mmCIF file of C-alpha atoms in Angstrom:
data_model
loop_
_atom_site.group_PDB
_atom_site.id
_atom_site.type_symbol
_atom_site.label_atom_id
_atom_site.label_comp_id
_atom_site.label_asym_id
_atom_site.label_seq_id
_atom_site.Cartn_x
_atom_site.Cartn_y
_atom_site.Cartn_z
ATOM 1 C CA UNK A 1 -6.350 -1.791 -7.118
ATOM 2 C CA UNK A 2 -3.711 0.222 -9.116
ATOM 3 C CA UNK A 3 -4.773 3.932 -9.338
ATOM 4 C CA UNK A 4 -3.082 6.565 -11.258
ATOM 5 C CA UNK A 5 -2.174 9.694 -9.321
ATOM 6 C CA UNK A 6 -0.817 12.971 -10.634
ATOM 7 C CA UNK A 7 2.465 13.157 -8.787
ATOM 8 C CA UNK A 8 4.977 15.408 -8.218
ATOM 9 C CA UNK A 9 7.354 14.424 -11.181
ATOM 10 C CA UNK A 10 6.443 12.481 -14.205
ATOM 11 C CA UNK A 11 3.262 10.142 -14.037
ATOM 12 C CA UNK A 12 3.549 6.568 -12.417
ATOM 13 C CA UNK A 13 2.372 4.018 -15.477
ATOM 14 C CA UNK A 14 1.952 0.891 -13.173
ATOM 15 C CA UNK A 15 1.424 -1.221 -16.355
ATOM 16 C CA UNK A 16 4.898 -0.035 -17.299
ATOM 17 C CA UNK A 17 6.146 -0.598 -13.546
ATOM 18 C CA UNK A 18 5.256 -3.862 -13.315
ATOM 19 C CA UNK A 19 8.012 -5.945 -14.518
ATOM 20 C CA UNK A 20 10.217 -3.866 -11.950
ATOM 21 C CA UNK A 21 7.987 -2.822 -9.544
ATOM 22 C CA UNK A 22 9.547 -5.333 -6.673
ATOM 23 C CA UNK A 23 12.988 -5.005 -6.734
ATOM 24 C CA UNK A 24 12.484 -1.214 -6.533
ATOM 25 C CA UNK A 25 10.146 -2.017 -3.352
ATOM 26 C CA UNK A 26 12.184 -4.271 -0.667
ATOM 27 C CA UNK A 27 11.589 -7.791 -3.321
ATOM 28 C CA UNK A 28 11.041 -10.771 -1.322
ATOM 29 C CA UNK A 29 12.193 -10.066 2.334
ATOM 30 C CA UNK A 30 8.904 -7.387 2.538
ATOM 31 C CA UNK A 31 7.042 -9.303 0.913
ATOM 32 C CA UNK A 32 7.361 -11.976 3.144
ATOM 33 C CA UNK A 33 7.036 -9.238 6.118
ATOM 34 C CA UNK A 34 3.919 -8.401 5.028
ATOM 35 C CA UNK A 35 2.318 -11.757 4.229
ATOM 36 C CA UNK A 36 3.678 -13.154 7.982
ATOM 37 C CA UNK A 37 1.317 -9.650 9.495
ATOM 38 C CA UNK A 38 -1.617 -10.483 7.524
ATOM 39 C CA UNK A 39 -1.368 -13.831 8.302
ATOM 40 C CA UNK A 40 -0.852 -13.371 12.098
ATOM 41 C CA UNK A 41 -4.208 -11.524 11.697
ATOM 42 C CA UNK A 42 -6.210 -13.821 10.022
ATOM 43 C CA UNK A 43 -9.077 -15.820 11.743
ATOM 44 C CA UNK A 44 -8.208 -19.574 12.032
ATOM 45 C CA UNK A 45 -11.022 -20.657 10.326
ATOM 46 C CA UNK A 46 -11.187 -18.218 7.566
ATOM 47 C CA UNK A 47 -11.431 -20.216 3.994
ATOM 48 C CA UNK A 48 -11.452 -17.617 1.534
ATOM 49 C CA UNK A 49 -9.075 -13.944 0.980
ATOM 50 C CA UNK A 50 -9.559 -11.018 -1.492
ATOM 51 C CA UNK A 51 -6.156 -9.375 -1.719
ATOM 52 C CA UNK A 52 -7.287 -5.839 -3.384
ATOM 53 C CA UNK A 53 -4.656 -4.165 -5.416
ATOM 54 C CA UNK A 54 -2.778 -7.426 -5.010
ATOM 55 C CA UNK A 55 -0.284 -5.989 -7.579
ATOM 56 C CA UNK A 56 2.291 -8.240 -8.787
ATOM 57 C CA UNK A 57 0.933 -11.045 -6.500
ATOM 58 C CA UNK A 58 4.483 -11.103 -4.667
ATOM 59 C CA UNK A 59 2.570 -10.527 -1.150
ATOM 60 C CA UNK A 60 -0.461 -12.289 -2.723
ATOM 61 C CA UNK A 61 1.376 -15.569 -3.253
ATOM 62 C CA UNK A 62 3.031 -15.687 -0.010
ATOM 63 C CA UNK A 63 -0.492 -15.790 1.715
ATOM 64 C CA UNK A 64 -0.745 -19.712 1.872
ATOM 65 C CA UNK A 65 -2.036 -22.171 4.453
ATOM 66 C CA UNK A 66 -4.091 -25.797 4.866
ATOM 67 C CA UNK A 67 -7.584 -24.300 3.023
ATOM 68 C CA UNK A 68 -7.178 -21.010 2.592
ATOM 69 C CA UNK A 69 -7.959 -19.789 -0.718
ATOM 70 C CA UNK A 70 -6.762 -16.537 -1.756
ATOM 71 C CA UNK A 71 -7.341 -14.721 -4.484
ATOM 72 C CA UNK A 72 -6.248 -11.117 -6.375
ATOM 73 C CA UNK A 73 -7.649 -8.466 -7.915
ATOM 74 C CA UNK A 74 -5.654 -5.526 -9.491
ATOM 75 C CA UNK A 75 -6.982 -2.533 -11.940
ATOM 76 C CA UNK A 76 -3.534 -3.003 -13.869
ATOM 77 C CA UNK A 77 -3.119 -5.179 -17.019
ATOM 78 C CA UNK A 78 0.736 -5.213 -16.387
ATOM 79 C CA UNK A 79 0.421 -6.296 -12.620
ATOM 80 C CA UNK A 80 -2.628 -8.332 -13.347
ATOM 81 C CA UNK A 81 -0.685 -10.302 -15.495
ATOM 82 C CA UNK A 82 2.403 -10.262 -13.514
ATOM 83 C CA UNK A 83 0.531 -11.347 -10.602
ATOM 84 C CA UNK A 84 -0.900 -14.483 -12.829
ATOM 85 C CA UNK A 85 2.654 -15.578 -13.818
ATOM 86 C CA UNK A 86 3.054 -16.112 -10.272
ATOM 87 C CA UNK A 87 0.343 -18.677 -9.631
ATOM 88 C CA UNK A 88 -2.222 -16.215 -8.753
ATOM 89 C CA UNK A 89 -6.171 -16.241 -9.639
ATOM 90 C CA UNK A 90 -6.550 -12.598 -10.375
ATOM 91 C CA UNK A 91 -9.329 -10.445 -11.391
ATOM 92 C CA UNK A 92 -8.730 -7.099 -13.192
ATOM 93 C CA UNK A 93 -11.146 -4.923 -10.931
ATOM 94 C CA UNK A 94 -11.709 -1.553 -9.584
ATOM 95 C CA UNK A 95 -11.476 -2.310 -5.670
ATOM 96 C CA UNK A 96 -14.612 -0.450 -5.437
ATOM 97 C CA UNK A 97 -16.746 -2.481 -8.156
ATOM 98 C CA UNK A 98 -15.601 -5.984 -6.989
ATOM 99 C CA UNK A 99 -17.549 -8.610 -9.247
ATOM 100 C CA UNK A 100 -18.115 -10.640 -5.786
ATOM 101 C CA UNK A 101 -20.893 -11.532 -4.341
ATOM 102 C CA UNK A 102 -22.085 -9.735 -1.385
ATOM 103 C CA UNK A 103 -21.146 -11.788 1.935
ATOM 104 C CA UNK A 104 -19.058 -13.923 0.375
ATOM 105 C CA UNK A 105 -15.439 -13.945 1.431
ATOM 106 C CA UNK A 106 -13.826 -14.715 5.035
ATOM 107 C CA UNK A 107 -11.321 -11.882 4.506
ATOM 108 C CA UNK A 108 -9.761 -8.924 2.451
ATOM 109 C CA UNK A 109 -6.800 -7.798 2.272
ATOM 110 C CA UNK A 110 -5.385 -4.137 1.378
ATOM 111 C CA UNK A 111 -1.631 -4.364 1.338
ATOM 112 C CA UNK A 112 -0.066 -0.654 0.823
ATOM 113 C CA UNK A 113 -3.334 0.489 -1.078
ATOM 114 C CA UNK A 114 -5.151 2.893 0.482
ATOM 115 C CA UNK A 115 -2.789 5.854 0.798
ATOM 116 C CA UNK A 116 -2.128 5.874 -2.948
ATOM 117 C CA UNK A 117 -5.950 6.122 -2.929
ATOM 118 C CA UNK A 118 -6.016 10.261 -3.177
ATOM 119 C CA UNK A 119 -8.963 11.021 -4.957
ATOM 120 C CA UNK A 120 -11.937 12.327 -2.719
ATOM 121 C CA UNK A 121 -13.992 9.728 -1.457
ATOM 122 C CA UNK A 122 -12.254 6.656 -3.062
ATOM 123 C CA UNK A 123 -10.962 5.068 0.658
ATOM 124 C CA UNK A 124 -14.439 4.641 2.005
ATOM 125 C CA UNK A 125 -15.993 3.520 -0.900
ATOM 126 C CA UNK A 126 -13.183 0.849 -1.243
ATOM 127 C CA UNK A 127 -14.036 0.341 2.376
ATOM 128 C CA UNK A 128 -17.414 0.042 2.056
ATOM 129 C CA UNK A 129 -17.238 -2.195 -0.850
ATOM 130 C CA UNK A 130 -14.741 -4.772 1.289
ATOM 131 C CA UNK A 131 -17.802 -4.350 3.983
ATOM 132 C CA UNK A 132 -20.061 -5.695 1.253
ATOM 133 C CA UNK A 133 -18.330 -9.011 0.127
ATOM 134 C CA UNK A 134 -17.478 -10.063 3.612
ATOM 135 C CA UNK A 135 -19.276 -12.332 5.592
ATOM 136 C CA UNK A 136 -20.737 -11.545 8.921
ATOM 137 C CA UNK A 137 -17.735 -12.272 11.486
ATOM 138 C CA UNK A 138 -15.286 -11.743 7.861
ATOM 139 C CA UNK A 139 -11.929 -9.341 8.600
ATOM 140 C CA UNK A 140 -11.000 -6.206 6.199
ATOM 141 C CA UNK A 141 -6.908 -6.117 6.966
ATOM 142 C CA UNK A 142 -5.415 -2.673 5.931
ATOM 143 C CA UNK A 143 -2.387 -1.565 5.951
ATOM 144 C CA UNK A 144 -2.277 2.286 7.800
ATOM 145 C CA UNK A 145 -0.388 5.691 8.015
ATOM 146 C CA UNK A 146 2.412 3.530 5.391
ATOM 147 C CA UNK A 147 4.343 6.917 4.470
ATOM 148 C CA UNK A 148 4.336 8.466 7.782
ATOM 149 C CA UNK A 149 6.434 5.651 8.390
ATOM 150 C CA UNK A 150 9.171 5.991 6.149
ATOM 151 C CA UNK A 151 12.349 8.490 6.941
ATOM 152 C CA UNK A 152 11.269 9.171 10.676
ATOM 153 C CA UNK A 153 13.352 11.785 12.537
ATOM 154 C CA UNK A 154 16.456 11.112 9.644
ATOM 155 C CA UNK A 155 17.624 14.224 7.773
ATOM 156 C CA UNK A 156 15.338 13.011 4.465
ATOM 157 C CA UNK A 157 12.776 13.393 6.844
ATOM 158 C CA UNK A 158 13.775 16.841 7.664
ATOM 159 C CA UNK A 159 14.169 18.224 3.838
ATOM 160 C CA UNK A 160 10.443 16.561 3.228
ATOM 161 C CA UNK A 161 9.000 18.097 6.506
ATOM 162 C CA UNK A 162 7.502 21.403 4.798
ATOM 163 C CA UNK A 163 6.134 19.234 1.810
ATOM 164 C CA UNK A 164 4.289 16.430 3.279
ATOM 165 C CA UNK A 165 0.661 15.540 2.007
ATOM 166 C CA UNK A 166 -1.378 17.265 4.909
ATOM 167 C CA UNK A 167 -4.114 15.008 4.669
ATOM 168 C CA UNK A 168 -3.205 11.100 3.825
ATOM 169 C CA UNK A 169 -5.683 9.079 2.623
ATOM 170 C CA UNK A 170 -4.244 5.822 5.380
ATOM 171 C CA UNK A 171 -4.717 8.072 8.229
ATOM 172 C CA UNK A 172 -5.428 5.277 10.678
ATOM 173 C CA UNK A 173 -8.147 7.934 12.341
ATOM 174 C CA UNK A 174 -9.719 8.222 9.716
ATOM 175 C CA UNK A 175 -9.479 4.379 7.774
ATOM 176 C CA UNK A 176 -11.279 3.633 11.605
ATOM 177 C CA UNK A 177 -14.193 6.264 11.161
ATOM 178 C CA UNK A 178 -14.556 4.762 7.228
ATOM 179 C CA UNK A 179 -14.494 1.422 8.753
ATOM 180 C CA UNK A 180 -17.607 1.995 11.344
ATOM 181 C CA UNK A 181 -19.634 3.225 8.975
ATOM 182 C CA UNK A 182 -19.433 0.500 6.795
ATOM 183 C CA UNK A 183 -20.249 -1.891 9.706
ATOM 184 C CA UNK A 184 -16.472 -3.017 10.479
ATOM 185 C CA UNK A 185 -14.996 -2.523 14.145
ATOM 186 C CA UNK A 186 -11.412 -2.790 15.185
ATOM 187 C CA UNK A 187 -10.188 -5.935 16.426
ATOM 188 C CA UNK A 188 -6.493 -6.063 16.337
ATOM 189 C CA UNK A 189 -2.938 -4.978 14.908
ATOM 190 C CA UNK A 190 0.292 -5.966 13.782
ATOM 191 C CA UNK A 191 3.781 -4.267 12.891
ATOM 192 C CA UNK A 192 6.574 -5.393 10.780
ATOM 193 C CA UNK A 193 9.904 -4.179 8.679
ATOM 194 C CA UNK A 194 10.027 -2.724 5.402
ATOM 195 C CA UNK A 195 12.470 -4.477 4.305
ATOM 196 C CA UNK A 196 14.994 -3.416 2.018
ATOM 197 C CA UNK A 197 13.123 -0.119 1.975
ATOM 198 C CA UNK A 198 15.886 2.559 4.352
ATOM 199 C CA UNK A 199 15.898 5.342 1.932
ATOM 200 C CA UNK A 200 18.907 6.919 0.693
ATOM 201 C CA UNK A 201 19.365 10.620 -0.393
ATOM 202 C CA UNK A 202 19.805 9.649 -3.774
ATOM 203 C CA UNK A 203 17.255 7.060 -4.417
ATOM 204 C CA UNK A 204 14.728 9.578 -2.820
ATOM 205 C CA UNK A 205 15.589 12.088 -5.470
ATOM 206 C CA UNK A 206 15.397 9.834 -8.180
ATOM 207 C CA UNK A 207 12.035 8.491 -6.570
ATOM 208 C CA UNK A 208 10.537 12.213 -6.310
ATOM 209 C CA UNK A 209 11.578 13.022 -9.982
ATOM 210 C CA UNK A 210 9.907 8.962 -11.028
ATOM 211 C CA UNK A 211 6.429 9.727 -9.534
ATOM 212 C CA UNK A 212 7.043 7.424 -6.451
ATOM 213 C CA UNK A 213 6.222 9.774 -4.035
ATOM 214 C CA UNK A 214 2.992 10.826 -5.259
ATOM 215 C CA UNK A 215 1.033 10.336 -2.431
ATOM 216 C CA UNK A 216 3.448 11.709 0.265
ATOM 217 C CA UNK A 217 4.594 14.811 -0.821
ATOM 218 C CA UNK A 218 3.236 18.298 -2.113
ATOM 219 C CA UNK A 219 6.231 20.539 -2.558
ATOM 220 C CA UNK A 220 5.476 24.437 -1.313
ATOM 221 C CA UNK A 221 6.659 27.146 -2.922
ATOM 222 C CA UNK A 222 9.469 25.031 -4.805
ATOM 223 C CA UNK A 223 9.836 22.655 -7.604
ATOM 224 C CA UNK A 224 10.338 18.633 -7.162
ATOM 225 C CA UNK A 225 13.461 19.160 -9.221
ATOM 226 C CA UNK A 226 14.738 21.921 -6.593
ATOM 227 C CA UNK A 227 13.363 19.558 -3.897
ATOM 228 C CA UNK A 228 15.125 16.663 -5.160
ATOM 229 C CA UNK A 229 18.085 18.905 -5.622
ATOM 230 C CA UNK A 230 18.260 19.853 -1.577
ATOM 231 C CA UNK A 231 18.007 15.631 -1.645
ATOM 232 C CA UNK A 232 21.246 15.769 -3.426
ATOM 233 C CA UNK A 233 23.057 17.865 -1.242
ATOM 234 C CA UNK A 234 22.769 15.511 1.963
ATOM 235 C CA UNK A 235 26.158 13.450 3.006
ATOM 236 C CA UNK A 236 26.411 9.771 2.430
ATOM 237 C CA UNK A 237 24.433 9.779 -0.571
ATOM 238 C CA UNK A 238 24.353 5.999 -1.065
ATOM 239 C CA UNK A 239 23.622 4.972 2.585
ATOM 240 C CA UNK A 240 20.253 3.983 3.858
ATOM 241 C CA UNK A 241 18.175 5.441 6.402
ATOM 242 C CA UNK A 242 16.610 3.180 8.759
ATOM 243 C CA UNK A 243 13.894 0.987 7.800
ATOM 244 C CA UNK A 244 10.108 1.801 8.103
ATOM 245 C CA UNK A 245 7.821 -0.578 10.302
ATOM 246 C CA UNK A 246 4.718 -0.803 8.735
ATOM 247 C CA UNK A 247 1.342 -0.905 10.362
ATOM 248 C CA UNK A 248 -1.376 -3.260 9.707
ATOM 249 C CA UNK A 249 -5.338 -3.310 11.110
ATOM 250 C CA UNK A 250 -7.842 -5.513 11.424
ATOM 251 C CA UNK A 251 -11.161 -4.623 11.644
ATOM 252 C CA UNK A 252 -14.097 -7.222 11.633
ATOM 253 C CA UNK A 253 -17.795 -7.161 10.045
ATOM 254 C CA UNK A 254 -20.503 -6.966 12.519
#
């Protein structure tokens, strides 16, 4: 699911993102990252996978082995289509109005989805919903606290510091809580590299000016162009920060 957030510069269209929405976001080394985590996670009997907000299918398509069938669903026309140009079946859905059938899927999958999730009440109901279509013994595999991990202790980390979002809607506390009272309990976890995805001072301007950073930061008491300006002042303007590792969690359906 693809939802549109107001953000801190102009508005994200991801129907208009789609065509370049990889290479801006680590392309295929990530991808494959994130595919290998969900895959590590994954039951070895599971048949069938709902990757919600599947996007432009480049994580979606990477989720293969002997019969497993995996499908998308995406509320984007542009990365709906996008993600069908790669091979995959894809529904255009809300992720919390899935036209599945309840306990019906071996697994789903929420790849960096639920912290662009900011309006109130939208995570557990997407939770929830996940809860509904999965089989008794099914796994909901969620990706967690995803911008925490991006920056940490490097100086763009110190000029976002006063303007992070105080309350993200990944916070792994809190996707847990969601989780249990949908019927889902923790049963594992997995880590792996953003690839390609080190910030520099410069592209994190350009970022907080495009939108991008919508769900991670809330200037106070300044402007995202005098924000993005204190970016611009940093040294090595063109050199990337280290890498995020991402955090992924399994949680299964009692």
């Amino acid at each position: 699911m693809t939802t549109h957030i107001p953000s801190v510069g102009t508005l994200l269209d991801y129907d208009a993102e789609a065509e370049a929405y990889d290479a801006t976001r680590g392309g295929t080394p990530r991808a494959e990252a994130a595919a290998a985590a969900v895959l590590g996670l994954l039951p070895a009997d599971a048949g069938t996978l709902l990757d919600l907000g599947c996007g432009t299918g480049i994580v979606t398509s990477r989720l293969r082995r002997p019969a497993l069938r995996v499908l998308g669903a995406d509320a984007s026309h542009g990365m709906a289509a996008t993600a069908l140009r790669r091979g995959v079946p894809v529904a255009l859905a809300d992720a919390a109005r899935l036209p599945v059938r309840s306990q019906s899927l071996d697994a789903v999958s929420a790849v960096w989805l639920l912290h662009l999730l900011r309006e109130p009440g939208l995570v557990p109901a997407v939770i929830a919903e996940a809860a509904r279509v999965l089989r008794p013994g099914g796994v909901l595999l969620a990706t967690v606290d995803k911008d925490s991990a991006h920056d940490v202790g490097s100086d763009i980390d110190a000029v976002f510091a006063a303007h992070l979002t105080p309350t993200p809607a990944d916070a792994s506390g809190e996707v847990e809580a969601y989780a249990a009272r949908a019927g889902l309990l923790p049963v594992g976890e997995a880590r792996f590299t953003g690839h390609g995805q080190g910030r520099t001072p410069r592209g994190s301007a350009e970022a907080l000016l495009a939108g991008r950073y919508a769900s991670r930061i809330v200037p106070r008491g300044i402007t995202a162009q005098e924000l993005a300006a204190r970016l611009e002042l940093l040294p090595d303007q063109d050199v990337p920060r280290a890498e995020p590792t991402y955090r992924i969690r399994s949680f299964v359906r009692v």
